[in-house]
mmCIF file with all atom_site columns, C-alpha atoms in Angstrom:
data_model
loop_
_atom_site.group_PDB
_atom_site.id
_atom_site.type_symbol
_atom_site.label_atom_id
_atom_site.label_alt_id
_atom_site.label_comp_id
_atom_site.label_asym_id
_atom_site.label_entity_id
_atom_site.label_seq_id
_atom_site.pdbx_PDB_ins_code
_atom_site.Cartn_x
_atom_site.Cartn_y
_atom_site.Cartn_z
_atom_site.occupancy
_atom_site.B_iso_or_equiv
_atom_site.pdbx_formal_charge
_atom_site.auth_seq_id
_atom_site.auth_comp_id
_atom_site.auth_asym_id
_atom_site.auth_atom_id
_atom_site.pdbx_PDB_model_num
ATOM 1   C CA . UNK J 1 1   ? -32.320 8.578   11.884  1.00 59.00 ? 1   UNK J CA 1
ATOM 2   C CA . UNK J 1 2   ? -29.322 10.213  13.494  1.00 67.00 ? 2   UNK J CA 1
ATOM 3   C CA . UNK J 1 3   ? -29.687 12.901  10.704  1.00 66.00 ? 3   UNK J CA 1
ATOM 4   C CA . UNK J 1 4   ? -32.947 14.498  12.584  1.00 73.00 ? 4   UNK J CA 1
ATOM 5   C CA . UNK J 1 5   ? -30.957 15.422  15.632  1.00 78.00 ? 5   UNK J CA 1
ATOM 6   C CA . UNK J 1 6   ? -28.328 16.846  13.785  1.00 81.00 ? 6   UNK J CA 1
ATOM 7   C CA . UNK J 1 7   ? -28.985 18.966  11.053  1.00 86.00 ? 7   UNK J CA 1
ATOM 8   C CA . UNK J 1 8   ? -25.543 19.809  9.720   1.00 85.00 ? 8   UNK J CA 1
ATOM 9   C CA . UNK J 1 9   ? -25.405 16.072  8.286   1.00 82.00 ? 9   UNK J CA 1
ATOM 10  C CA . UNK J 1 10  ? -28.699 17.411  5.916   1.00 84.00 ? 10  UNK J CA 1
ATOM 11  C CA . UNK J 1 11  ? -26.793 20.679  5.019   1.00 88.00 ? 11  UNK J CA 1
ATOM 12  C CA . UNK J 1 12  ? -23.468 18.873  4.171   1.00 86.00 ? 12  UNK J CA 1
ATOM 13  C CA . UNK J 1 13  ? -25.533 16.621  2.025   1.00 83.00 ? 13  UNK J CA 1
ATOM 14  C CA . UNK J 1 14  ? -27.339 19.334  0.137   1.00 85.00 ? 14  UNK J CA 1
ATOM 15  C CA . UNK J 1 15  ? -24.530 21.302  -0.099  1.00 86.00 ? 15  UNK J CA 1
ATOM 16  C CA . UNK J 1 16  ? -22.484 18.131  -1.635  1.00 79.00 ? 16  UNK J CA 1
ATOM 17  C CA . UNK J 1 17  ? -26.153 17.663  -3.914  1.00 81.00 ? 17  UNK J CA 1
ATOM 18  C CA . UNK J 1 18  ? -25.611 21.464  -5.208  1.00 84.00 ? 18  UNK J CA 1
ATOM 19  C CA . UNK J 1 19  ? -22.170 21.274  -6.070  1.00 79.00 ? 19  UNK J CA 1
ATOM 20  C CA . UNK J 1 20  ? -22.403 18.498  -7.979  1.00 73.00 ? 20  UNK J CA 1
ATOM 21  C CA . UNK J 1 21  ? -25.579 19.995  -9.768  1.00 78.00 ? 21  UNK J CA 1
ATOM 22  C CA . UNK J 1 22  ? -23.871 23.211  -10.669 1.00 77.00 ? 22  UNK J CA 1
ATOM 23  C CA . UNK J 1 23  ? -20.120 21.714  -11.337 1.00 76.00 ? 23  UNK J CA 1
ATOM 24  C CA . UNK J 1 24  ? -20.262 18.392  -12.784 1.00 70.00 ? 24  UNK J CA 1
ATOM 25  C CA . UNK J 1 25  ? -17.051 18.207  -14.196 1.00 71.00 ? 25  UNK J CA 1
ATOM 26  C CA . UNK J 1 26  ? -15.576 18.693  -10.516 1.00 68.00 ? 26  UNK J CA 1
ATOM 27  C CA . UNK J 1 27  ? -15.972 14.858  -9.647  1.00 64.00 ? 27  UNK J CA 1
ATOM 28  C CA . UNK J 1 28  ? -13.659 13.621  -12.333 1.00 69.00 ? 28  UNK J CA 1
ATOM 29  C CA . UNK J 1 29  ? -10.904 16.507  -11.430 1.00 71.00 ? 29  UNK J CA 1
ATOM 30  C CA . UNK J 1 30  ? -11.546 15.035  -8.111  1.00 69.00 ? 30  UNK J CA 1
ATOM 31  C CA . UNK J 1 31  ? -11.043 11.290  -8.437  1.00 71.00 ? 31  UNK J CA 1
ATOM 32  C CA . UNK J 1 32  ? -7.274  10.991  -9.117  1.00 74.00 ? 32  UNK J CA 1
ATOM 33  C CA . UNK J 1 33  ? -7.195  12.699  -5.241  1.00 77.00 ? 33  UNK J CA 1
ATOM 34  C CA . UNK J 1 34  ? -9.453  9.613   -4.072  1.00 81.00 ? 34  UNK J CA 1
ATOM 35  C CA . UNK J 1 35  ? -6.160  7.456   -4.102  1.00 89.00 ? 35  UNK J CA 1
ATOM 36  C CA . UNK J 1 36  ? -5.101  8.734   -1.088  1.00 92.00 ? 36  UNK J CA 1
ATOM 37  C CA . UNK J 1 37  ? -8.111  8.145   1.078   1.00 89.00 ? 37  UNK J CA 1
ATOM 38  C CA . UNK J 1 38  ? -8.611  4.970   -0.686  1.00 91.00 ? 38  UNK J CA 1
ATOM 39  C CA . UNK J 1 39  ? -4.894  4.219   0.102   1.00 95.00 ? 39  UNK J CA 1
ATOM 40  C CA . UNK J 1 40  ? -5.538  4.890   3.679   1.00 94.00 ? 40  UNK J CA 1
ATOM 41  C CA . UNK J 1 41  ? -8.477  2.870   4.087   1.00 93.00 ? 41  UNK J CA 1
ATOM 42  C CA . UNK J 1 42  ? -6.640  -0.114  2.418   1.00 95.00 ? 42  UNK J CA 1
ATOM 43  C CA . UNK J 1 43  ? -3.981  0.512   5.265   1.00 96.00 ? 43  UNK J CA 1
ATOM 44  C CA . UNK J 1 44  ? -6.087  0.665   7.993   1.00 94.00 ? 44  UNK J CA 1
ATOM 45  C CA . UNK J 1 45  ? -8.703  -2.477  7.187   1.00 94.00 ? 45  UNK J CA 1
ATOM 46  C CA . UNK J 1 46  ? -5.878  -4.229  6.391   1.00 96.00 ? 46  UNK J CA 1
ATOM 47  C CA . UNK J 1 47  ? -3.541  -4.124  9.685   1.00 97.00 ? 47  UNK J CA 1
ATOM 48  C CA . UNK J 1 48  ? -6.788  -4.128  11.704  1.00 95.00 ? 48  UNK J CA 1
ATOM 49  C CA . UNK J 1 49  ? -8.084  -7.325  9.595   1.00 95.00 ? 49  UNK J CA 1
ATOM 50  C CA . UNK J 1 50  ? -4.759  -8.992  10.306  1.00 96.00 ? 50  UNK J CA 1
ATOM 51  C CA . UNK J 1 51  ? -4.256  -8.044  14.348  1.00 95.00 ? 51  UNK J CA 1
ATOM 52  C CA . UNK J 1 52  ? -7.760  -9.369  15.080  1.00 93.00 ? 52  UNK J CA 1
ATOM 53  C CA . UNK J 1 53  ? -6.737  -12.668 13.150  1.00 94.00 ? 53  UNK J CA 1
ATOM 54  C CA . UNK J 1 54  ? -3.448  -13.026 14.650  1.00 93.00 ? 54  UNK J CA 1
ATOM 55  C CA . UNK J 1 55  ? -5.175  -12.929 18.056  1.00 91.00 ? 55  UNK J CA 1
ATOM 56  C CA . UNK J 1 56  ? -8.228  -15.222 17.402  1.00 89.00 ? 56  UNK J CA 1
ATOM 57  C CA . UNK J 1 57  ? -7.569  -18.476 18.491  1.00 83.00 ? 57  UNK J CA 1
ATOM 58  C CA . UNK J 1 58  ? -8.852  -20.214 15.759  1.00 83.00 ? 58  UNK J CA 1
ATOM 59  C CA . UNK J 1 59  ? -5.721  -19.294 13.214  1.00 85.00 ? 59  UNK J CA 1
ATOM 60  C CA . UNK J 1 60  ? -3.585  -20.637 15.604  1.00 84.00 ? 60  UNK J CA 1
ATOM 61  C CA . UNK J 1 61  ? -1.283  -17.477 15.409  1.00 85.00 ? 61  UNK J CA 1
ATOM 62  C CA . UNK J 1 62  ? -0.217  -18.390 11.779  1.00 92.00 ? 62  UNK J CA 1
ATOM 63  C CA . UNK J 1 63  ? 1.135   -15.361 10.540  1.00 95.00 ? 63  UNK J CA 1
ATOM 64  C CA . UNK J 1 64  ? 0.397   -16.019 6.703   1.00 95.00 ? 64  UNK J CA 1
ATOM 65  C CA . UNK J 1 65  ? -2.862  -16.696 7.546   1.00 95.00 ? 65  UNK J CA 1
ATOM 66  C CA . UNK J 1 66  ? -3.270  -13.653 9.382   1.00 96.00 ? 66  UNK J CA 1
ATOM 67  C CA . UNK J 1 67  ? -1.811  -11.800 6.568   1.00 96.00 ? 67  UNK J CA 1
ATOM 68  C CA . UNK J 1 68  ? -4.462  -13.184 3.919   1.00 96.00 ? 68  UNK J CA 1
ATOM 69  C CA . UNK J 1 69  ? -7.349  -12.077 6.159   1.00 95.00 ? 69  UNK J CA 1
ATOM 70  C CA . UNK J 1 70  ? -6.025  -8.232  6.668   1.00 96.00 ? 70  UNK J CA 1
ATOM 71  C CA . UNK J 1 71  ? -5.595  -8.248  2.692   1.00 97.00 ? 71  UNK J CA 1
ATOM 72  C CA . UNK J 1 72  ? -9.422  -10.227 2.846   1.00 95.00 ? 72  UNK J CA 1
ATOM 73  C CA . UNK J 1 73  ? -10.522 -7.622  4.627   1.00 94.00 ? 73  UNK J CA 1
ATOM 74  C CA . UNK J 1 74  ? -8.469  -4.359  3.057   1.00 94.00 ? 74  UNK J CA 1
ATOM 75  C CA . UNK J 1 75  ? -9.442  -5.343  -0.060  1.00 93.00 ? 75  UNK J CA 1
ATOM 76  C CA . UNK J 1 76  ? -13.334 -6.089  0.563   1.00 93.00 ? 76  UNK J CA 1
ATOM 77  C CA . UNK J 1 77  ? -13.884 -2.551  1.461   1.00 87.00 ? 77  UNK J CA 1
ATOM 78  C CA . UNK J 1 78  ? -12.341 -1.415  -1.603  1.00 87.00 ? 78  UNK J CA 1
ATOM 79  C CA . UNK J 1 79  ? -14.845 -3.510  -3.818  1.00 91.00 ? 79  UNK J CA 1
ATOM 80  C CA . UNK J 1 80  ? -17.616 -2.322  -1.184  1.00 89.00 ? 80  UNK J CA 1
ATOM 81  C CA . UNK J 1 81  ? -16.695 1.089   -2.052  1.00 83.00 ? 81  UNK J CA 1
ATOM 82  C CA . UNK J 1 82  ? -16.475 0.236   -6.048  1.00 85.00 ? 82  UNK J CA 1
ATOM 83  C CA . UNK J 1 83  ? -20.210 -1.094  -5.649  1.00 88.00 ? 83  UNK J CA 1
ATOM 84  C CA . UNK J 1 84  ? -21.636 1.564   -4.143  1.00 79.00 ? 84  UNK J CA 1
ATOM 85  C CA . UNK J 1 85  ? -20.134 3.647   -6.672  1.00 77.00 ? 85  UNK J CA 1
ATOM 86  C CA . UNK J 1 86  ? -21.937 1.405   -8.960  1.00 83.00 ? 86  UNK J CA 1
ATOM 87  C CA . UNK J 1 87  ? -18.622 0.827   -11.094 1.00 86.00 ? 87  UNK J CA 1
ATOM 88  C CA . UNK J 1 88  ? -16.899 -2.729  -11.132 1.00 90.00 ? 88  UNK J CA 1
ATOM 89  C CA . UNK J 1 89  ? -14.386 -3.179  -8.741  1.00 91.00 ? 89  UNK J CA 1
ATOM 90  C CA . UNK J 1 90  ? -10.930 -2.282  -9.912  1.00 86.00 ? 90  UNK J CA 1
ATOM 91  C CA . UNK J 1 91  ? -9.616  -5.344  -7.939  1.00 87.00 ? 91  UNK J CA 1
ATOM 92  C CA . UNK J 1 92  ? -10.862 -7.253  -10.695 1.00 87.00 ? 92  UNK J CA 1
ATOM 93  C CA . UNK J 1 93  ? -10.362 -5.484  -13.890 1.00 85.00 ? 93  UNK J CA 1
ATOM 94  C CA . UNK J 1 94  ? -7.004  -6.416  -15.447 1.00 81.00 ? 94  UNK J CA 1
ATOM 95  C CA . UNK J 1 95  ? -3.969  -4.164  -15.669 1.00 81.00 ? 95  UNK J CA 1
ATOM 96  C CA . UNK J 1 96  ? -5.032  -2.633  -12.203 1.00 87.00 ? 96  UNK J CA 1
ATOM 97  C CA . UNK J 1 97  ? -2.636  -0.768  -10.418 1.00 93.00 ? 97  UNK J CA 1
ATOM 98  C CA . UNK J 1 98  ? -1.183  -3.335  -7.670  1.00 93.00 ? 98  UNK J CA 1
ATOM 99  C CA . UNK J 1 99  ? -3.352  -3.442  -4.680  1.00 93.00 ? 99  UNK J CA 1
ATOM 100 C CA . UNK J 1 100 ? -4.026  -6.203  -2.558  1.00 94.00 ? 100 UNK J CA 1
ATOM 101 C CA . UNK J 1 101 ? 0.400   -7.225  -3.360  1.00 96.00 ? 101 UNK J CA 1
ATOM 102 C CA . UNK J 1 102 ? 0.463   -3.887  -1.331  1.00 97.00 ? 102 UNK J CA 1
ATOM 103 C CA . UNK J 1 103 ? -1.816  -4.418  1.511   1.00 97.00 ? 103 UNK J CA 1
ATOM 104 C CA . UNK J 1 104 ? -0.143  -7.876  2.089   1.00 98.00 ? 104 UNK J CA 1
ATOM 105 C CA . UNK J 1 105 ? 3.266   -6.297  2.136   1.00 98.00 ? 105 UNK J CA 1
ATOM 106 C CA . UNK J 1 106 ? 2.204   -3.683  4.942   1.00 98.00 ? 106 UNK J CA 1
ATOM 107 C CA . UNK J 1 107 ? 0.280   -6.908  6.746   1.00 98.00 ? 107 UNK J CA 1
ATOM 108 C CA . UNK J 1 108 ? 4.012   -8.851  7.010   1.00 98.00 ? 108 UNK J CA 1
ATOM 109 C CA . UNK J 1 109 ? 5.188   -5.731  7.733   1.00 98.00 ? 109 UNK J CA 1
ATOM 110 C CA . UNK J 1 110 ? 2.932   -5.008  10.817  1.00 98.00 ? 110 UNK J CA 1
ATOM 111 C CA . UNK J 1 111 ? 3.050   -9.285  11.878  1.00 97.00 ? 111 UNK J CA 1
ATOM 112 C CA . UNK J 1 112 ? 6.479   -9.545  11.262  1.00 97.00 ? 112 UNK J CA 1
ATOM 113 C CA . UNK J 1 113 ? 7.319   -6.466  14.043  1.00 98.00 ? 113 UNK J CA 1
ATOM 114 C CA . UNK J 1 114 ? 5.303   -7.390  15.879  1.00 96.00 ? 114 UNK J CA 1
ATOM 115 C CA . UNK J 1 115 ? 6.726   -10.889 16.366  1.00 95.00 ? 115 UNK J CA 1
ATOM 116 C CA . UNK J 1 116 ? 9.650   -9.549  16.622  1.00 97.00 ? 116 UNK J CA 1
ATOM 117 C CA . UNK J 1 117 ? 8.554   -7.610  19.730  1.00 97.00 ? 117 UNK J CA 1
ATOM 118 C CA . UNK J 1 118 ? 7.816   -4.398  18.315  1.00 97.00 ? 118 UNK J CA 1
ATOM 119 C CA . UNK J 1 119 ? 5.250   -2.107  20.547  1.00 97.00 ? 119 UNK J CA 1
ATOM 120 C CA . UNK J 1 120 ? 2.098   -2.043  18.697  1.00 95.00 ? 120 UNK J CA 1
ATOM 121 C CA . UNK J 1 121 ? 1.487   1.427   17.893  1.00 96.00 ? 121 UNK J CA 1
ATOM 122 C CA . UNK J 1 122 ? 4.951   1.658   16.074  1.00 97.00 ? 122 UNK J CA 1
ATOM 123 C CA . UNK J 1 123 ? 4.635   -1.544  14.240  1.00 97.00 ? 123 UNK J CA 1
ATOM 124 C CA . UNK J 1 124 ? 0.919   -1.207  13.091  1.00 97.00 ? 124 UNK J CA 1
ATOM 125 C CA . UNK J 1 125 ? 2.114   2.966   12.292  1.00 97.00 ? 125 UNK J CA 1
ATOM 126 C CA . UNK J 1 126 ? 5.343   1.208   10.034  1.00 98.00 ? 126 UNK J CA 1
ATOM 127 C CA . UNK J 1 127 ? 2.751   -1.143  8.613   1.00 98.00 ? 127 UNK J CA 1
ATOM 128 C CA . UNK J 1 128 ? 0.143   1.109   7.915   1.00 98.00 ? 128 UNK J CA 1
ATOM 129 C CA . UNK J 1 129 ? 2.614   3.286   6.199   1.00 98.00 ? 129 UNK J CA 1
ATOM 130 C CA . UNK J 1 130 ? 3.887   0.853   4.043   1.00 98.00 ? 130 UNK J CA 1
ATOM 131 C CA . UNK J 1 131 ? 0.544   -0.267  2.849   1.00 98.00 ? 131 UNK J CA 1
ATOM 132 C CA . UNK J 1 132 ? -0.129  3.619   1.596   1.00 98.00 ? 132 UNK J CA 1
ATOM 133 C CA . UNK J 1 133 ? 3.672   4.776   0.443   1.00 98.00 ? 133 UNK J CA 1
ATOM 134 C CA . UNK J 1 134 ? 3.478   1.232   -1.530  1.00 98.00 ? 134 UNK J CA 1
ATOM 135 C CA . UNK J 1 135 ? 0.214   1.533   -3.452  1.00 96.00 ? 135 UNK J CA 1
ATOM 136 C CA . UNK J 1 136 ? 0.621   5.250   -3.925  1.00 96.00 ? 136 UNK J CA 1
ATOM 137 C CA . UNK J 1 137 ? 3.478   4.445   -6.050  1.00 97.00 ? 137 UNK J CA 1
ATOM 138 C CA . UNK J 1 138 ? 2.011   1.158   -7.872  1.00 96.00 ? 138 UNK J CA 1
ATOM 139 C CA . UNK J 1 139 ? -0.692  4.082   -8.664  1.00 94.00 ? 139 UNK J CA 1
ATOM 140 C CA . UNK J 1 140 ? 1.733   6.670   -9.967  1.00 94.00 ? 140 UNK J CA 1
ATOM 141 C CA . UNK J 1 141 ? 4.004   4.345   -11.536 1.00 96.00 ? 141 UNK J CA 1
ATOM 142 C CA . UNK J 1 142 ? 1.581   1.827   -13.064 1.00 93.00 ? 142 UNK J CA 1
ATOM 143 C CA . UNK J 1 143 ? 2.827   -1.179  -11.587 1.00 94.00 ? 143 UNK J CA 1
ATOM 144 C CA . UNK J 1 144 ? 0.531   -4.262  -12.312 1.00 92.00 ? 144 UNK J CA 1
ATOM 145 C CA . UNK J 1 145 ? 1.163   -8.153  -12.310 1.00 88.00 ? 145 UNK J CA 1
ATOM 146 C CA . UNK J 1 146 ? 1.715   -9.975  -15.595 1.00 86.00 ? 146 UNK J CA 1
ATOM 147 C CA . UNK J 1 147 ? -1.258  -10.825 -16.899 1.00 77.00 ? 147 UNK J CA 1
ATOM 148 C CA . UNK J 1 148 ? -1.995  -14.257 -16.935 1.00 75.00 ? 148 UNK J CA 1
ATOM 149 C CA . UNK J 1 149 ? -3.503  -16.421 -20.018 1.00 71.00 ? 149 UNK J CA 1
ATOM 150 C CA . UNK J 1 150 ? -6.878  -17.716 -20.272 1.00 63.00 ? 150 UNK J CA 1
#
């Protein structure tokens, strides 16, 4: 109930309620901008999901392993987000712009410096960036996988 002891959360919320009462339409002109947050928050679940594997004990510092659990856990809170939204994840509808390809990419990016004794900051910064500069362009340019046949 954090919202009782600060009121501008209950304003921001009504204000959000009225402009989407009064300007409907403004939600779809919005959503192609949603990329880039989206894009971010891939990035950052991502290298975050893979530095917390590559230092558990349990993977045994296996770097592809550590790379499938930051794309595990980039790509869950995109289909969180998707539910919420009450749409079906786009991770699983076909011809998707590539996304998880993307967050793997930025994951062997961030591993890969940092094996290579990188400082963190720079490496998970170079990872992080590669995640979003990547899947802003599969977005713009439409890049998908083949489909495959059932």
């Amino acid at each position: 109930l954090f919202w009782i002891e600060n009121e501008h959360y209950t304003w921001t919320v009504f204000g959000i309620a009225l402009a989407g009462a009064f300007l409907p339409r403004l939600p779809d002109r919005l959503e192609g901008w949603l990329t880039i947050p989206d894009a971010l928050g891939l990035a950052l679940f991502s290298i975050v999901g893979a530095g917390i594997a590559v230092d558990s004990e349990v993977i045994g510092g296996s770097l592809l392993v550590a790379s499938m659990f930051g794309v595990m856990t980039g790509a869950f809170g995109g289909v969180i987000a998707d539910v919420v939204c009450n749409d079906v994840p786009r991770i699983f509808l076909p011809a998707t712009p590539l996304y998880s390809v993307c967050a793997f990419a930025g994951c062997w990016v961030f591993l890969g410096l940092g094996r290579l004794g990188v400082d963190e900051p720079a490496a998970l910064l170079l990872g992080a960036t590669t995640i979003v500069v990547f899947r802003l362009l599969a977005v713009r340019g439409n890049w998908t996988l083949p489909a495959t046949r059932a």
